[in-house]
CSV table of C-alpha atoms and ligand atoms in Angstrom, one decimal:
chain,number,residue,atom,x,y,z
A,1465,UNK,CA,128.1,98.6,119.7
A,1466,UNK,CA,124.5,98.2,118.4
A,1467,UNK,CA,123.8,100.1,115.3
A,1468,UNK,CA,122.0,103.4,115.7
A,1469,UNK,CA,118.2,103.2,115.1
A,1470,UNK,CA,115.5,105.8,114.8
A,1471,UNK,CA,113.8,105.9,118.2
A,1472,UNK,CA,110.4,105.7,116.7
A,1473,UNK,CA,108.7,102.3,116.7
A,1474,UNK,CA,107.6,101.3,113.2
A,1475,UNK,CA,104.4,99.9,114.7
A,1476,UNK,CA,103.3,103.4,115.6
A,1477,UNK,CA,103.5,104.5,112.0
A,1478,UNK,CA,101.8,101.4,110.7
A,1479,UNK,CA,99.0,101.8,113.2
A,1480,UNK,CA,98.6,105.5,112.5
A,1481,UNK,CA,98.6,104.8,108.7
A,1482,UNK,CA,95.8,102.2,109.2
A,1483,UNK,CA,93.8,104.2,111.6
A,1484,UNK,CA,93.7,107.4,109.6
A,1485,UNK,CA,93.5,106.0,106.0
A,1486,UNK,CA,97.1,106.4,104.8
A,1487,UNK,CA,98.0,102.8,104.1
A,1488,UNK,CA,96.1,99.5,104.5
A,1489,UNK,CA,97.2,95.9,104.1
A,1490,UNK,CA,96.4,94.8,100.5
A,1491,UNK,CA,93.3,92.6,100.1
A,1492,UNK,CA,92.9,92.6,103.8
A,1493,UNK,CA,89.4,91.0,103.9
A,1494,UNK,CA,91.1,87.9,102.5
A,1495,UNK,CA,93.9,88.0,105.1
A,1496,UNK,CA,96.2,90.3,103.1
A,1497,UNK,CA,98.9,89.5,100.6
A,1498,UNK,CA,102.5,89.3,101.6
A,1499,UNK,CA,104.3,92.6,101.4
A,1500,UNK,CA,101.5,94.3,99.3
A,1501,UNK,CA,99.9,97.5,100.6
A,1502,UNK,CA,97.2,99.8,99.4
A,1503,UNK,CA,97.3,103.5,99.8
A,1504,UNK,CA,94.1,104.9,101.2
A,1505,UNK,CA,92.4,108.3,100.9
A,1506,UNK,CA,95.3,110.2,102.6
A,1507,UNK,CA,98.1,108.0,101.5
A,1508,UNK,CA,97.2,108.5,97.8
A,1509,UNK,CA,97.4,112.3,98.3
A,1510,UNK,CA,100.7,112.1,100.2
A,1511,UNK,CA,102.3,109.8,97.6
A,1512,UNK,CA,101.1,112.1,94.8
A,1513,UNK,CA,102.6,115.1,96.6
A,1514,UNK,CA,105.9,113.2,96.8
A,1515,UNK,CA,105.9,112.4,93.1
A,1516,UNK,CA,104.9,116.0,92.3
A,1517,UNK,CA,107.7,117.5,94.5
A,1518,UNK,CA,110.2,115.2,92.7
A,1519,UNK,CA,108.9,116.0,89.2
A,1520,UNK,CA,108.9,119.7,89.9
A,1521,UNK,CA,112.5,119.7,91.2
A,1522,UNK,CA,113.9,117.5,88.4
A,1523,UNK,CA,111.7,118.3,85.4
A,1524,UNK,CA,109.6,121.4,85.7
A,1525,UNK,CA,112.2,123.7,87.2
A,1526,UNK,CA,115.1,122.6,84.9
A,1527,UNK,CA,116.0,123.3,81.2
A,1528,UNK,CA,118.1,120.2,80.9
A,1529,UNK,CA,115.5,117.5,81.8
A,1530,UNK,CA,112.4,116.0,80.2
A,1531,UNK,CA,110.0,113.3,81.4
A,1532,UNK,CA,108.6,110.1,79.8
A,1533,UNK,CA,106.2,107.4,80.8
A,1534,UNK,CA,107.2,104.1,79.3
A,1535,UNK,CA,105.3,100.8,79.2
A,1536,UNK,CA,105.8,98.4,82.1
A,1537,UNK,CA,106.0,95.5,79.7
A,1538,UNK,CA,108.9,95.7,77.4
A,1539,UNK,CA,110.5,93.6,74.6
A,1540,UNK,CA,112.1,90.7,76.4
A,1541,UNK,CA,115.4,91.4,74.7
A,1542,UNK,CA,115.6,94.6,76.9
A,1543,UNK,CA,116.3,92.4,79.9
A,1544,UNK,CA,118.8,90.3,78.1
A,1545,UNK,CA,120.7,93.5,77.1
A,1546,UNK,CA,120.5,95.0,80.6
A,1547,UNK,CA,121.8,91.9,82.2
A,1548,UNK,CA,118.7,91.2,84.3
A,1549,UNK,CA,117.9,87.8,82.7
A,1550,UNK,CA,121.3,86.6,83.5
A,1551,UNK,CA,122.3,88.4,86.7
A,1552,UNK,CA,119.3,90.0,88.5
A,1553,UNK,CA,119.2,87.4,91.3
A,1554,UNK,CA,119.8,87.0,95.0
A,1555,UNK,CA,121.3,83.9,96.7
A,1556,UNK,CA,118.4,82.1,98.3
A,1557,UNK,CA,118.6,79.6,101.1
A,1558,UNK,CA,115.7,77.5,102.5
A,1559,UNK,CA,115.2,76.2,106.0
A,1560,UNK,CA,115.0,72.4,105.8
A,1561,UNK,CA,112.8,72.4,108.9
A,1562,UNK,CA,110.2,75.2,108.5
A,1563,UNK,CA,110.8,75.8,104.8
A,1564,UNK,CA,111.0,79.6,105.2
A,1565,UNK,CA,113.2,81.2,102.6
A,1566,UNK,CA,115.9,83.7,103.3
A,1567,UNK,CA,118.3,85.9,101.3
A,1568,UNK,CA,121.7,84.5,102.1
A,1569,UNK,CA,123.3,87.9,102.3
A,1570,UNK,CA,120.8,89.0,105.0
A,1571,UNK,CA,121.8,86.2,107.4
A,1572,UNK,CA,124.4,86.4,110.1
A,1573,UNK,CA,124.6,82.8,111.2
A,1574,UNK,CA,124.3,79.6,109.2
A,1575,UNK,CA,120.9,78.4,110.7
A,1576,UNK,CA,117.3,79.6,110.2
A,1577,UNK,CA,116.7,82.8,112.1
A,1578,UNK,CA,113.1,81.7,112.8
A,1579,UNK,CA,113.5,78.1,114.1
A,1580,UNK,CA,117.3,77.5,114.0
A,1581,UNK,CA,116.8,74.7,111.5
A,1582,UNK,CA,119.5,73.7,109.0
A,1583,UNK,CA,119.6,75.7,105.8
A,1584,UNK,CA,120.0,74.5,102.2
A,1585,UNK,CA,123.0,75.6,100.0
A,1586,UNK,CA,122.4,79.0,98.4
A,1587,UNK,CA,121.0,79.0,94.9
A,1588,UNK,CA,120.5,81.9,92.6
A,1589,UNK,CA,116.9,83.2,92.4
A,1590,UNK,CA,115.9,85.6,89.7
A,1591,UNK,CA,113.9,88.5,91.1
A,1592,UNK,CA,111.9,89.3,87.9
A,1593,UNK,CA,108.3,88.4,87.7
A,1594,UNK,CA,107.6,86.4,84.6
A,1595,UNK,CA,104.4,86.1,82.6
A,1596,UNK,CA,103.2,85.3,79.1
A,1597,UNK,CA,102.0,87.6,76.4
A,1598,UNK,CA,99.2,86.4,74.2
A,1599,UNK,CA,97.2,83.1,74.6
A,1600,UNK,CA,100.1,80.6,74.3
A,1601,UNK,CA,102.0,80.0,77.4
A,1602,UNK,CA,105.4,78.9,76.0
A,1603,UNK,CA,109.0,80.1,76.4
A,1604,UNK,CA,108.7,82.2,73.2
A,1605,UNK,CA,106.0,84.3,74.7
A,1606,UNK,CA,107.7,85.0,78.1
A,1607,UNK,CA,107.8,88.6,79.1
A,1608,UNK,CA,108.7,90.2,82.4
A,1609,UNK,CA,107.2,92.9,84.6
A,1610,UNK,CA,109.9,95.5,84.7
A,1611,UNK,CA,112.1,95.3,87.8
A,1612,UNK,CA,113.2,99.0,87.3
A,1613,UNK,CA,112.0,101.9,85.3
A,1614,UNK,CA,115.5,102.8,84.0
A,1615,UNK,CA,115.5,100.6,80.9
A,1616,UNK,CA,112.4,102.3,79.6
A,1617,UNK,CA,114.5,105.5,79.5
A,1618,UNK,CA,117.5,103.9,77.8
A,1619,UNK,CA,115.4,102.4,75.0
A,1620,UNK,CA,113.9,105.8,74.3
A,1621,UNK,CA,117.2,107.7,74.4
A,1622,UNK,CA,117.2,108.2,70.6
A,1623,UNK,CA,113.5,109.0,70.4
A,1624,UNK,CA,113.9,111.8,72.9
A,1625,UNK,CA,117.1,113.1,71.4
A,1626,UNK,CA,115.5,113.3,68.0
A,1627,UNK,CA,112.4,115.0,69.1
A,1628,UNK,CA,113.3,117.3,72.0
A,1629,UNK,CA,116.3,119.1,70.5
A,1630,UNK,CA,118.2,118.6,73.7
A,1631,UNK,CA,122.0,118.7,73.7
A,1632,UNK,CA,124.3,117.0,76.2
A,1633,UNK,CA,124.2,117.2,79.1
A,1634,UNK,CA,120.6,116.4,79.5
A,1635,UNK,CA,118.4,113.9,81.4
A,1636,UNK,CA,115.3,111.9,81.2
A,1637,UNK,CA,113.1,111.3,84.2
A,1638,UNK,CA,110.4,108.7,84.8
A,1639,UNK,CA,108.1,107.7,87.6
A,1640,UNK,CA,106.4,104.3,87.6
A,1641,UNK,CA,105.7,100.9,89.0
A,1642,UNK,CA,108.4,98.3,89.2
A,1643,UNK,CA,108.1,94.7,90.4
A,1644,UNK,CA,110.7,92.4,92.1
A,1645,UNK,CA,110.0,89.0,93.5
A,1646,UNK,CA,112.0,89.9,96.6
A,1647,UNK,CA,112.9,87.0,98.8
A,1648,UNK,CA,112.7,88.9,102.1
A,1649,UNK,CA,110.3,91.7,102.4
A,1650,UNK,CA,109.0,93.5,105.5
A,1651,UNK,CA,109.4,96.8,107.3
A,1652,UNK,CA,106.1,98.0,106.1
A,1653,UNK,CA,106.4,99.7,102.7
A,1654,UNK,CA,110.2,99.8,102.8
A,1655,UNK,CA,110.7,96.6,100.7
A,1656,UNK,CA,107.7,95.4,98.8
A,1657,UNK,CA,107.2,93.3,95.6
A,1658,UNK,CA,105.4,96.0,93.8
A,1659,UNK,CA,106.7,99.5,94.3
A,1660,UNK,CA,107.2,102.8,92.5
A,1661,UNK,CA,110.4,104.3,91.4
A,1662,UNK,CA,111.5,107.8,90.4
A,1663,UNK,CA,114.5,107.5,88.2
A,1664,UNK,CA,116.7,109.9,86.2
A,1665,UNK,CA,119.2,109.0,83.5
A,1666,UNK,CA,121.4,112.0,83.0
A,1667,UNK,CA,123.5,111.8,79.8
A,1668,UNK,CA,126.9,113.5,79.7
A,1669,UNK,CA,130.0,113.8,77.7
A,1670,UNK,CA,132.6,111.1,78.8
A,1671,UNK,CA,135.2,112.9,80.9
A,1672,UNK,CA,132.6,115.2,82.5
A,1673,UNK,CA,130.9,112.4,84.3
A,1674,UNK,CA,132.7,112.7,87.6
A,1675,UNK,CA,131.7,116.3,87.9
A,1676,UNK,CA,128.1,115.5,87.1
A,1677,UNK,CA,128.1,112.6,89.5
A,1678,UNK,CA,129.2,114.8,92.4
A,1679,UNK,CA,126.5,117.4,91.3
A,1680,UNK,CA,123.7,114.8,91.4
A,1681,UNK,CA,124.8,113.3,94.7
A,1682,UNK,CA,124.5,116.7,96.3
A,1683,UNK,CA,121.3,117.7,94.4
A,1684,UNK,CA,119.5,114.6,95.5
A,1685,UNK,CA,120.7,114.7,99.1
A,1686,UNK,CA,119.5,118.3,99.3
A,1687,UNK,CA,116.0,117.4,97.9
A,1688,UNK,CA,115.2,115.4,101.1
A,1689,UNK,CA,116.5,118.3,103.3
A,1690,UNK,CA,114.4,120.8,101.5
A,1691,UNK,CA,111.4,118.7,102.1
A,1692,UNK,CA,112.0,118.9,105.8
A,1693,UNK,CA,113.8,115.6,106.6
A,1694,UNK,CA,116.1,116.1,109.6
A,1695,UNK,CA,119.8,116.4,108.7
A,1696,UNK,CA,120.6,114.1,111.6
A,1697,UNK,CA,118.5,111.3,110.0
A,1698,UNK,CA,120.2,111.5,106.6
A,1699,UNK,CA,123.6,110.4,105.4
A,1700,UNK,CA,125.5,109.5,102.3
A,1701,UNK,CA,127.3,106.2,102.0
A,1702,UNK,CA,129.8,105.5,99.2
A,1703,UNK,CA,129.7,101.9,97.9
A,1704,UNK,CA,132.9,99.9,98.4
A,1705,UNK,CA,134.6,98.3,95.4
A,1706,UNK,CA,133.1,94.9,96.1
A,1707,UNK,CA,129.6,96.3,96.1
A,1708,UNK,CA,129.8,98.2,92.8
A,1709,UNK,CA,128.4,96.6,89.7
A,1710,UNK,CA,131.2,95.7,87.3
A,1711,UNK,CA,130.4,98.5,84.9
A,1712,UNK,CA,129.8,101.2,87.6
A,1713,UNK,CA,132.5,103.7,88.3
A,1714,UNK,CA,131.1,105.0,91.5
A,1715,UNK,CA,127.9,104.9,93.6
A,1716,UNK,CA,126.5,106.6,96.7
A,1717,UNK,CA,123.4,105.7,98.6
A,1718,UNK,CA,121.4,108.4,100.3
A,1719,UNK,CA,120.5,106.6,103.6
A,1720,UNK,CA,117.8,107.4,106.1
A,1721,UNK,CA,117.8,106.4,109.8
A,1722,UNK,CA,114.7,104.1,109.7
A,1723,UNK,CA,113.5,102.4,112.9
A,1724,UNK,CA,115.4,99.3,111.7
A,1725,UNK,CA,118.6,101.3,111.2
A,1726,UNK,CA,120.3,103.2,108.4
A,1727,UNK,CA,118.9,102.0,105.1
A,1728,UNK,CA,119.0,103.0,101.5
A,1729,UNK,CA,116.5,105.6,100.3
A,1730,UNK,CA,118.1,106.3,96.9
A,1731,UNK,CA,121.1,105.3,94.9
A,1732,UNK,CA,123.1,107.6,92.7
A,1733,UNK,CA,125.4,105.7,90.3
A,1734,UNK,CA,127.9,106.6,87.6
A,1735,UNK,CA,127.1,103.9,85.1
A,1736,UNK,CA,129.6,104.9,82.3
A,1737,UNK,CA,128.3,103.9,78.8
A,1738,UNK,CA,127.3,100.4,79.8
A,1739,UNK,CA,123.5,100.6,79.2
A,1740,UNK,CA,123.6,102.5,75.8
A,1741,UNK,CA,126.4,100.2,74.5
A,1742,UNK,CA,124.5,97.1,75.5
A,1743,UNK,CA,121.2,98.2,73.9
A,1744,UNK,CA,123.0,99.3,70.7
A,1745,UNK,CA,124.7,95.9,70.5
A,1746,UNK,CA,121.5,93.9,71.2
A,1747,UNK,CA,119.2,96.0,69.0
A,1748,UNK,CA,121.6,96.7,66.2
A,1749,UNK,CA,120.6,100.5,66.4
A,1750,UNK,CA,123.1,103.2,66.9
A,1751,UNK,CA,122.7,105.0,70.2
A,1752,UNK,CA,125.6,107.4,69.9
A,1753,UNK,CA,125.5,111.1,70.1
A,1754,UNK,CA,126.8,113.6,67.5
A,1755,UNK,CA,128.6,116.5,69.3
A,1756,UNK,CA,128.2,119.5,67.0
A,1757,UNK,CA,130.8,121.5,68.8
A,1758,UNK,CA,133.6,119.0,68.5
A,1759,UNK,CA,132.4,117.1,65.4
A,1760,UNK,CA,132.7,113.8,67.2
A,1761,UNK,CA,130.3,110.8,67.6
A,1762,UNK,CA,130.4,109.1,71.0
A,1763,UNK,CA,128.3,107.2,73.4
A,1764,UNK,CA,127.3,109.4,76.3
A,1765,UNK,CA,128.0,108.3,79.9
A,1766,UNK,CA,125.1,108.3,82.3
A,1767,UNK,CA,124.5,109.3,85.9
A,1768,UNK,CA,121.6,107.5,87.5
A,1769,UNK,CA,119.8,108.9,90.6
A,1770,UNK,CA,117.3,106.2,91.4
A,1771,UNK,CA,114.8,106.8,94.2
A,1772,UNK,CA,111.7,104.9,95.6
A,1773,UNK,CA,108.4,106.7,95.9
A,1774,UNK,CA,107.2,104.3,98.7
A,1775,UNK,CA,110.5,104.4,100.6
A,1776,UNK,CA,110.7,108.2,100.6
A,1777,UNK,CA,107.0,108.4,101.5
A,1778,UNK,CA,107.8,106.1,104.5
A,1779,UNK,CA,110.8,108.3,105.4
A,1780,UNK,CA,108.7,111.5,105.2
A,1781,UNK,CA,106.0,109.9,107.5
A,1782,UNK,CA,108.6,108.8,110.1
A,1783,UNK,CA,110.4,112.1,110.0
A,1784,UNK,CA,107.2,114.1,110.4
A,1785,UNK,CA,105.9,112.1,113.3
A,1786,UNK,CA,105.9,113.7,116.7
A,1787,UNK,CA,104.1,113.6,120.0
A,1788,UNK,CA,103.8,116.7,122.2
A,1789,UNK,CA,101.5,118.1,124.8
A,1790,UNK,CA,98.7,120.5,124.0
A,1791,UNK,CA,96.2,121.5,126.6
A,1792,UNK,CA,97.4,118.8,129.0
A,1793,UNK,CA,96.9,116.0,126.5
A,1794,UNK,CA,99.3,114.1,124.3
A,1795,UNK,CA,99.0,115.4,120.8
A,1796,UNK,CA,100.1,113.3,117.8
A,1797,UNK,CA,101.2,115.5,115.0
A,1798,UNK,CA,102.7,115.0,111.5
A,1799,UNK,CA,104.9,117.9,110.8
A,1800,UNK,CA,104.9,117.4,107.1
A,1801,UNK,CA,106.5,119.9,104.8
A,1802,UNK,CA,103.5,121.9,103.5
A,1803,UNK,CA,104.1,120.7,100.0
A,1804,UNK,CA,103.7,117.1,101.1
A,1805,UNK,CA,100.7,117.4,103.5
A,1806,UNK,CA,97.8,115.4,102.0
A,1807,UNK,CA,95.2,118.0,103.1
A,1808,UNK,CA,96.2,121.6,103.2
A,1809,UNK,CA,93.3,123.3,104.9
A,1810,UNK,CA,90.4,122.1,107.1
A,1811,UNK,CA,87.2,124.1,107.5
A,1812,UNK,CA,85.9,123.8,111.0
A,1813,UNK,CA,82.6,125.6,111.9
A,1814,UNK,CA,82.7,126.2,115.6
A,1815,UNK,CA,79.6,124.1,115.9
A,1816,UNK,CA,76.9,122.4,113.8
A,1817,UNK,CA,74.6,125.3,114.5
A,1818,UNK,CA,72.6,125.9,111.3
A,1819,UNK,CA,73.4,129.6,111.3
A,1820,UNK,CA,77.1,128.8,110.7
A,1821,UNK,CA,76.5,126.3,107.9
A,1822,UNK,CA,75.8,128.5,104.8
A,1823,UNK,CA,78.9,130.7,105.4
A,1824,UNK,CA,81.1,127.6,106.3
A,1825,UNK,CA,80.0,125.8,103.1
A,1826,UNK,CA,80.6,128.9,101.0
A,1827,UNK,CA,84.1,129.2,102.3
A,1828,UNK,CA,84.7,125.5,101.8
A,1829,UNK,CA,83.4,125.7,98.2
A,1830,UNK,CA,85.8,128.6,97.5
A,1831,UNK,CA,88.9,127.1,99.1
A,1832,UNK,CA,88.6,123.6,97.6
A,1833,UNK,CA,89.1,125.2,94.1
A,1834,UNK,CA,92.6,126.1,95.3
A,1835,UNK,CA,93.7,123.5,97.9
A,1836,UNK,CA,92.9,120.0,99.0
A,1837,UNK,CA,90.4,120.9,101.7
A,1838,UNK,CA,88.4,119.0,104.3
A,1839,UNK,CA,85.2,120.0,106.0
A,1840,UNK,CA,84.7,118.7,109.5
A,1841,UNK,CA,81.9,119.6,111.9
A,1842,UNK,CA,81.8,116.5,114.1
A,1843,UNK,CA,82.7,116.8,117.8
A,1844,UNK,CA,84.4,119.5,119.8
A,1845,UNK,CA,86.7,122.0,118.0
A,1846,UNK,CA,89.6,120.8,120.2
A,1847,UNK,CA,89.1,117.2,119.0
A,1848,UNK,CA,88.9,118.4,115.4
A,1849,UNK,CA,92.2,120.3,115.7
A,1850,UNK,CA,93.8,117.1,117.1
A,1851,UNK,CA,92.4,115.1,114.2
A,1852,UNK,CA,93.9,117.5,111.7
A,1853,UNK,CA,97.2,117.6,113.5
A,1854,UNK,CA,97.4,113.8,113.4
A,1855,UNK,CA,97.1,113.8,109.6
A,1856,UNK,CA,99.4,116.8,109.2
A,1857,UNK,CA,97.0,119.5,107.9
A,1858,UNK,CA,98.9,122.8,108.0
A,1859,UNK,CA,95.9,125.1,108.5
A,1860,UNK,CA,92.5,125.0,110.1
A,1861,UNK,CA,90.0,127.7,109.4
A,1862,UNK,CA,87.4,128.3,112.1
A,1863,UNK,CA,84.1,130.0,111.5
A,1864,UNK,CA,82.3,131.3,114.6
A,1865,UNK,CA,79.3,133.5,115.3
A,1866,UNK,CA,81.4,136.6,115.1
A,1867,UNK,CA,82.3,135.7,111.5
A,1868,UNK,CA,78.7,136.2,110.5
A,1869,UNK,CA,79.0,139.8,111.7
A,1870,UNK,CA,82.5,140.9,110.9
A,1871,UNK,CA,83.2,138.5,107.9
A,1872,UNK,CA,86.4,137.4,109.5
A,1873,UNK,CA,87.6,133.9,110.4
A,1874,UNK,CA,90.4,132.4,112.6
A,1875,UNK,CA,93.3,130.5,111.0
A,1876,UNK,CA,95.3,128.2,113.2
A,1877,UNK,CA,98.7,126.9,112.2
A,1878,UNK,CA,99.6,123.2,112.9
A,1879,UNK,CA,103.1,123.4,114.3
A,1880,UNK,CA,103.0,126.5,116.5
A,1881,UNK,CA,99.2,126.3,117.1
A,1882,UNK,CA,99.2,130.1,116.8
A,1883,UNK,CA,96.1,131.7,115.5
A,1884,UNK,CA,95.3,134.8,113.5
A,1885,UNK,CA,92.1,136.4,112.6
A,1886,UNK,CA,91.6,137.7,109.1
A,1887,UNK,CA,88.9,138.8,106.6
A,1888,UNK,CA,87.4,136.0,104.5
A,1889,UNK,CA,88.2,137.9,101.4
A,1890,UNK,CA,91.9,137.7,102.2
A,1891,UNK,CA,91.8,133.9,103.0
A,1892,UNK,CA,92.8,132.4,99.7
A,1893,UNK,CA,95.7,134.8,99.1
A,1894,UNK,CA,96.9,134.5,102.7
A,1895,UNK,CA,96.8,130.7,102.7
A,1896,UNK,CA,98.6,130.6,99.3
A,1897,UNK,CA,101.4,132.8,100.8
A,1898,UNK,CA,101.7,130.8,104.0
A,1899,UNK,CA,101.7,127.5,102.1
A,1900,UNK,CA,104.5,128.8,99.9
A,1901,UNK,CA,106.6,129.5,103.0
A,1902,UNK,CA,105.7,133.0,104.2
A,1903,UNK,CA,106.1,132.8,108.0
A,1904,UNK,CA,102.9,132.4,109.9
A,1905,UNK,CA,103.6,135.4,112.2
A,1906,UNK,CA,104.2,137.8,109.4
A,1907,UNK,CA,100.9,139.6,110.0
A,1908,UNK,CA,99.4,142.0,107.5
A,1909,UNK,CA,97.8,145.1,109.0
A,1910,UNK,CA,94.3,143.8,109.2
A,1911,UNK,CA,95.3,140.6,111.1
A,1912,UNK,CA,94.9,140.6,114.8
A,1913,UNK,CA,96.1,137.8,117.0
A,1914,UNK,CA,93.2,136.3,118.9
A,1915,UNK,CA,93.3,134.8,122.3
A,1916,UNK,CA,93.2,131.0,121.8
A,1917,UNK,CA,89.7,130.9,123.2
A,1918,UNK,CA,88.5,129.1,120.1
A,1919,UNK,CA,90.9,126.2,120.7
A,1920,UNK,CA,89.5,125.4,124.1
B,2707,ATP,P1,117.8,97.2,98.2
B,2707,ATP,O1,119.3,96.9,98.3
B,2707,ATP,O2,117.2,97.9,99.3
B,2707,ATP,O3,117.0,96.1,97.7
B,2707,ATP,P2,118.5,98.2,95.6
B,2707,ATP,O4,119.9,98.7,95.8
B,2707,ATP,O5,118.2,96.9,95.0
B,2707,ATP,O6,117.7,98.3,97.0
B,2707,ATP,P3,117.9,99.9,93.4
B,2707,ATP,O7,117.9,98.8,92.4
B,2707,ATP,O8,119.1,100.8,93.5
B,2707,ATP,O9,117.6,99.3,94.9
B,2707,ATP,O10,116.6,100.7,93.3
B,2707,ATP,C1,116.5,102.1,93.5
B,2707,ATP,C2,115.5,102.5,94.6
B,2707,ATP,O11,114.3,101.9,94.3
B,2707,ATP,C3,115.9,102.1,96.0
B,2707,ATP,O12,116.8,103.0,96.5
B,2707,ATP,C4,114.6,102.1,96.7
B,2707,ATP,O13,114.2,103.4,97.1
B,2707,ATP,C5,113.6,101.6,95.6
B,2707,ATP,N1,113.4,100.2,95.7
B,2707,ATP,C6,114.1,99.2,95.2
B,2707,ATP,N2,113.6,98.0,95.6
B,2707,ATP,C7,112.5,98.2,96.3
B,2707,ATP,C8,111.5,97.4,96.9
B,2707,ATP,N3,111.5,96.1,96.8
B,2707,ATP,N4,110.5,98.0,97.6
B,2707,ATP,C9,110.4,99.4,97.7
B,2707,ATP,N5,111.3,100.2,97.1
B,2707,ATP,C10,112.4,99.6,96.4
């Protein structure tokens, strides 16, 4: 039976992203650069909202977590200790005919998937990008672009412990760029050579690790659900024994049903004390913890939830995408969770009539102090609603001639397309409440439902 796939075609997402300014091919005027993408004016807001939602859930709203931002370039010994210099590699095969290179583990047959040519024997290919620090390009000056953010956390374990007065269990979170010279890329921003990770190292007393592992698997799975991802498109997959790293006790992947099939969004691993022990051994510094309650010294175990900013951004985009029919026309709409929507409110004067401009600009100036707001007065109001739906803007505020008299405006909600009319002085408060989850049809006394004449 063919594996289940998301019915949405990835090309639709790629094309929407390009058309509306979410994501562009990198250095496109030069023909692009393999698997590198640039986030445009809406993509940058979406990605920032993804990071902020994660930071809020794992740092801001918790007592037991702090964040750091470590350097991308680290002492080269870091990668010897972590095992990346020796073991961070994929088996690479090359087609003897067309010279395309493939990851051996991705192939089903033993010939080139592109031209059916004969393949070379696999050889190990290290995925770390190498460069040199300083003016002399020799082996002594080799450094690496980090292939994961996690090691920046481990090497700062003692610094954070000494300065934050945290006691076990506690965790350190970090968001930042990572680089992997992946052999096969593709599927848009799913697998790229430069990407961003959101990683947590949660340090616990040995023996309590399994309980905390289960806790984080659930916590991280629920995060995607809370941000609106459909339950039918998410699943957990436990790693089999042969997939587990030799030091890992257990690992689950949160998988999403991408257009190319179920694929990893995030991994949650119980890494035991491997990392801290390795760094203590290679650096000669003690990285143990003194437990005041029991009077013991021990090396904490660590639970690592490791997610990708770009991959989750792609999942949020795919999951939000929908086509329905409004006023007899196909409407493309991104049903983003309000927290993720790049633009929260659009200000749409009914027309470009100069009488409407001063009040419209005044409302715009006030709202943009509170929300990412867009002003749009080009083309018909219906077209402008469609444009905002297509980029996932939750609320459109329409200013009409009546507004000049009664100081009221119409607010239209993206998903239901329902409209309410309310006093301008209530606008900020109302939008804040709606964006925080108050149902759109909870109408205060002054709100009156309008006919949808404005939308026509
Ligand atoms: P994969 O098997 O898909 O290459 P992985 O198991 O090597 O992923 P991890 O090392 O566990 O990935 O990295 C944690 C997370 O970082 C992944 O779940 C993913 O969200 C993100 N990630 C890893 N590699 C890439 C990449 N090349 N492009 C985009 N995101 C990535």
